[in-house]
Amino acid sequence: AIAGGRKALKNVGVDAEIPLHLLTGPSLPPGKLTSEIIERDRAALERRSELERRYKRRIEQRQEETEFAHERASECHDQLEALQRHHAEHEQRLREEKAEIHQAMQRLEAHVRQRGRALRESRDRTEKEAAAARGEIRDLESARAETHRSERGAA
């Protein structure tokens, strides 16, 4: 510390040798001064060592936290990719099912149109047959009435 003080003074332009008692304090005996300086230096070194240990531990903790965060981010990224794949597969299945439903609806509509056409044709044939049958019945009734008249006229 004393050498540092002398060096600092030289840096600002003071070249003279400064007596030790002026740097450390005036009224202490030299032996006492040295032991206090040593004790202060030792305490300062211990504090510095403790601070360095804490600082290194904080750095290690931050590194561990950073590694954990990177691992967690990687896991989250993997989960996100899996979800995106699952979502894409699900959407593909939905598109395929929608296409199948659309095709089934088209087939059903075609079947309904064909069945409706067949029913109309059947109804038309039935109506024609019914009209023909009514015509035959009228003809038969007319023939029978004619037969009754001719039988009465003959009798």
CSV table of C-alpha atoms in Angstrom, one decimal:
chain,number,residue,atom,x,y,z
A,1,ALA,CA,0.0,0.0,0.0
A,2,ILE,CA,2.9,2.4,0.8
A,3,ALA,CA,4.7,1.6,-2.4
A,4,GLY,CA,1.4,2.2,-4.2
A,5,GLY,CA,1.0,5.6,-2.5
A,6,ARG,CA,4.5,6.6,-3.4
A,7,LYS,CA,3.9,5.5,-7.0
A,8,ALA,CA,0.6,7.5,-7.1
A,9,LEU,CA,2.4,10.6,-5.9
A,10,LYS,CA,5.1,10.1,-8.5
A,11,ASN,CA,2.5,9.8,-11.2
A,12,VAL,CA,1.1,13.3,-10.4
A,13,GLY,CA,4.6,14.8,-10.4
A,14,VAL,CA,5.9,14.5,-6.8
A,15,ASP,CA,9.4,13.0,-7.1
A,16,ALA,CA,10.7,13.4,-3.6
A,17,GLU,CA,10.9,10.5,-1.2
A,18,ILE,CA,8.1,10.9,1.2
A,19,PRO,CA,8.8,9.7,4.7
A,20,LEU,CA,6.8,6.6,5.7
A,21,HIS,CA,5.2,8.2,8.7
A,22,LEU,CA,3.6,10.9,6.4
A,23,LEU,CA,2.0,8.2,4.3
A,24,THR,CA,0.7,6.1,7.2
A,25,GLY,CA,-0.1,8.5,10.0
A,26,PRO,CA,2.0,10.5,12.4
A,27,SER,CA,2.0,9.3,15.9
A,28,LEU,CA,2.4,5.5,15.8
A,29,PRO,CA,5.6,3.6,16.6
A,30,PRO,CA,7.2,1.9,13.6
A,31,GLY,CA,6.7,-1.7,14.8
A,32,LYS,CA,3.0,-1.1,15.7
A,33,LEU,CA,2.5,0.6,12.3
A,34,THR,CA,3.9,-2.4,10.4
A,35,SER,CA,1.8,-4.9,12.3
A,36,GLU,CA,-1.3,-2.9,11.7
A,37,ILE,CA,-0.5,-2.5,8.0
A,38,ILE,CA,0.1,-6.3,7.8
A,39,GLU,CA,-3.1,-7.0,9.6
A,40,ARG,CA,-5.1,-4.6,7.4
A,41,ASP,CA,-3.5,-6.1,4.3
A,42,ARG,CA,-4.3,-9.6,5.5
A,43,ALA,CA,-7.9,-8.7,6.3
A,44,ALA,CA,-8.2,-6.9,2.9
A,45,LEU,CA,-6.8,-10.0,1.2
A,46,GLU,CA,-9.3,-12.2,3.0
A,47,ARG,CA,-12.2,-9.9,2.0
A,48,ARG,CA,-10.9,-9.9,-1.5
A,49,SER,CA,-10.6,-13.7,-1.5
A,50,GLU,CA,-14.1,-14.0,-0.1
A,51,LEU,CA,-15.4,-11.6,-2.7
A,52,GLU,CA,-13.7,-13.5,-5.5
A,53,ARG,CA,-15.1,-16.8,-4.2
A,54,ARG,CA,-18.6,-15.2,-4.1
A,55,TYR,CA,-18.1,-13.7,-7.6
A,56,LYS,CA,-16.9,-17.0,-9.0
A,57,ARG,CA,-19.8,-18.8,-7.3
A,58,ARG,CA,-22.2,-16.3,-8.9
A,59,ILE,CA,-20.6,-16.8,-12.3
A,60,GLU,CA,-20.9,-20.6,-11.9
A,61,GLN,CA,-24.6,-20.2,-10.8
A,62,ARG,CA,-25.3,-18.0,-13.8
A,63,GLN,CA,-23.6,-20.5,-16.1
A,64,GLU,CA,-25.6,-23.3,-14.6
A,65,GLU,CA,-28.8,-21.2,-14.9
A,66,THR,CA,-27.9,-20.4,-18.5
A,67,GLU,CA,-27.2,-24.0,-19.3
A,68,PHE,CA,-30.5,-25.0,-17.7
A,69,ALA,CA,-32.3,-22.3,-19.6
A,70,HIS,CA,-30.6,-23.5,-22.9
A,71,GLU,CA,-31.6,-27.1,-22.2
A,72,ARG,CA,-35.2,-26.0,-21.3
A,73,ALA,CA,-35.3,-23.8,-24.5
A,74,SER,CA,-34.1,-26.8,-26.5
A,75,GLU,CA,-36.8,-29.0,-24.9
A,76,CYS,CA,-39.4,-26.4,-25.6
A,77,HIS,CA,-38.2,-26.0,-29.2
A,78,ASP,CA,-38.4,-29.8,-29.6
A,79,GLN,CA,-41.9,-29.8,-28.1
A,80,LEU,CA,-43.0,-27.0,-30.4
A,81,GLU,CA,-41.7,-28.8,-33.4
A,82,ALA,CA,-43.5,-32.0,-32.3
A,83,LEU,CA,-46.7,-30.0,-31.9
A,84,GLN,CA,-46.3,-28.3,-35.3
A,85,ARG,CA,-45.8,-31.7,-36.9
A,86,HIS,CA,-48.9,-33.1,-35.0
A,87,HIS,CA,-50.8,-30.0,-36.1
A,88,ALA,CA,-49.8,-30.4,-39.7
A,89,GLU,CA,-50.7,-34.1,-39.7
A,90,HIS,CA,-54.0,-33.3,-38.1
A,91,GLU,CA,-54.8,-30.7,-40.7
A,92,GLN,CA,-53.8,-33.1,-43.5
A,93,ARG,CA,-56.2,-35.7,-42.0
A,94,LEU,CA,-58.9,-33.1,-41.8
A,95,ARG,CA,-58.3,-32.1,-45.5
A,96,GLU,CA,-58.5,-35.8,-46.5
A,97,GLU,CA,-61.6,-36.4,-44.4
A,98,LYS,CA,-63.2,-33.2,-45.9
A,99,ALA,CA,-62.4,-34.5,-49.4
A,100,GLU,CA,-63.9,-37.9,-48.6
A,101,ILE,CA,-67.0,-36.3,-47.2
A,102,HIS,CA,-67.3,-34.1,-50.3
A,103,GLN,CA,-67.0,-37.1,-52.6
A,104,ALA,CA,-69.5,-39.0,-50.5
A,105,MET,CA,-71.9,-36.1,-50.7
A,106,GLN,CA,-71.5,-35.9,-54.5
A,107,ARG,CA,-72.1,-39.7,-54.7
A,108,LEU,CA,-75.2,-39.3,-52.5
A,109,GLU,CA,-76.5,-36.4,-54.5
A,110,ALA,CA,-76.0,-38.4,-57.7
A,111,HIS,CA,-77.8,-41.4,-56.2
A,112,VAL,CA,-80.7,-39.1,-55.0
A,113,ARG,CA,-81.0,-37.6,-58.5
A,114,GLN,CA,-80.9,-41.1,-60.1
A,115,ARG,CA,-83.4,-42.4,-57.6
A,116,GLY,CA,-85.7,-39.4,-58.0
A,117,ARG,CA,-85.5,-39.9,-61.8
A,118,ALA,CA,-86.3,-43.6,-61.4
A,119,LEU,CA,-89.2,-42.8,-59.1
A,120,ARG,CA,-90.6,-40.1,-61.5
A,121,GLU,CA,-90.3,-42.6,-64.4
A,122,SER,CA,-92.0,-45.3,-62.3
A,123,ARG,CA,-94.7,-42.8,-61.3
A,124,ASP,CA,-95.2,-41.8,-65.0
A,125,ARG,CA,-95.4,-45.5,-66.1
A,126,THR,CA,-97.9,-46.2,-63.2
A,127,GLU,CA,-100.0,-43.1,-64.2
A,128,LYS,CA,-100.0,-44.3,-67.9
A,129,GLU,CA,-100.9,-47.8,-66.8
A,130,ALA,CA,-103.6,-46.4,-64.5
A,131,ALA,CA,-104.9,-44.2,-67.4
A,132,ALA,CA,-104.9,-47.2,-69.7
A,133,ALA,CA,-106.6,-49.4,-67.1
A,134,ARG,CA,-109.3,-46.7,-66.6
A,135,GLY,CA,-109.7,-46.5,-70.4
A,136,GLU,CA,-110.1,-50.3,-70.5
A,137,ILE,CA,-112.6,-50.2,-67.6
A,138,ARG,CA,-114.7,-47.5,-69.4
A,139,ASP,CA,-114.5,-49.5,-72.6
A,140,LEU,CA,-115.6,-52.6,-70.7
A,141,GLU,CA,-118.4,-50.7,-68.9
A,142,SER,CA,-119.5,-49.3,-72.2
A,143,ALA,CA,-119.5,-52.7,-73.8
A,144,ARG,CA,-121.4,-54.2,-70.9
A,145,ALA,CA,-124.0,-51.3,-71.0
A,146,GLU,CA,-124.2,-51.9,-74.7
A,147,THR,CA,-124.7,-55.6,-74.1
A,148,HIS,CA,-127.5,-54.9,-71.5
A,149,ARG,CA,-129.2,-52.5,-73.9
A,150,SER,CA,-129.0,-55.0,-76.8
A,151,GLU,CA,-130.3,-57.8,-74.5
A,152,ARG,CA,-133.2,-55.7,-73.3
A,153,GLY,CA,-133.9,-54.6,-76.9
A,154,ALA,CA,-133.9,-58.2,-78.0
A,155,ALA,CA,-136.1,-59.3,-75.2
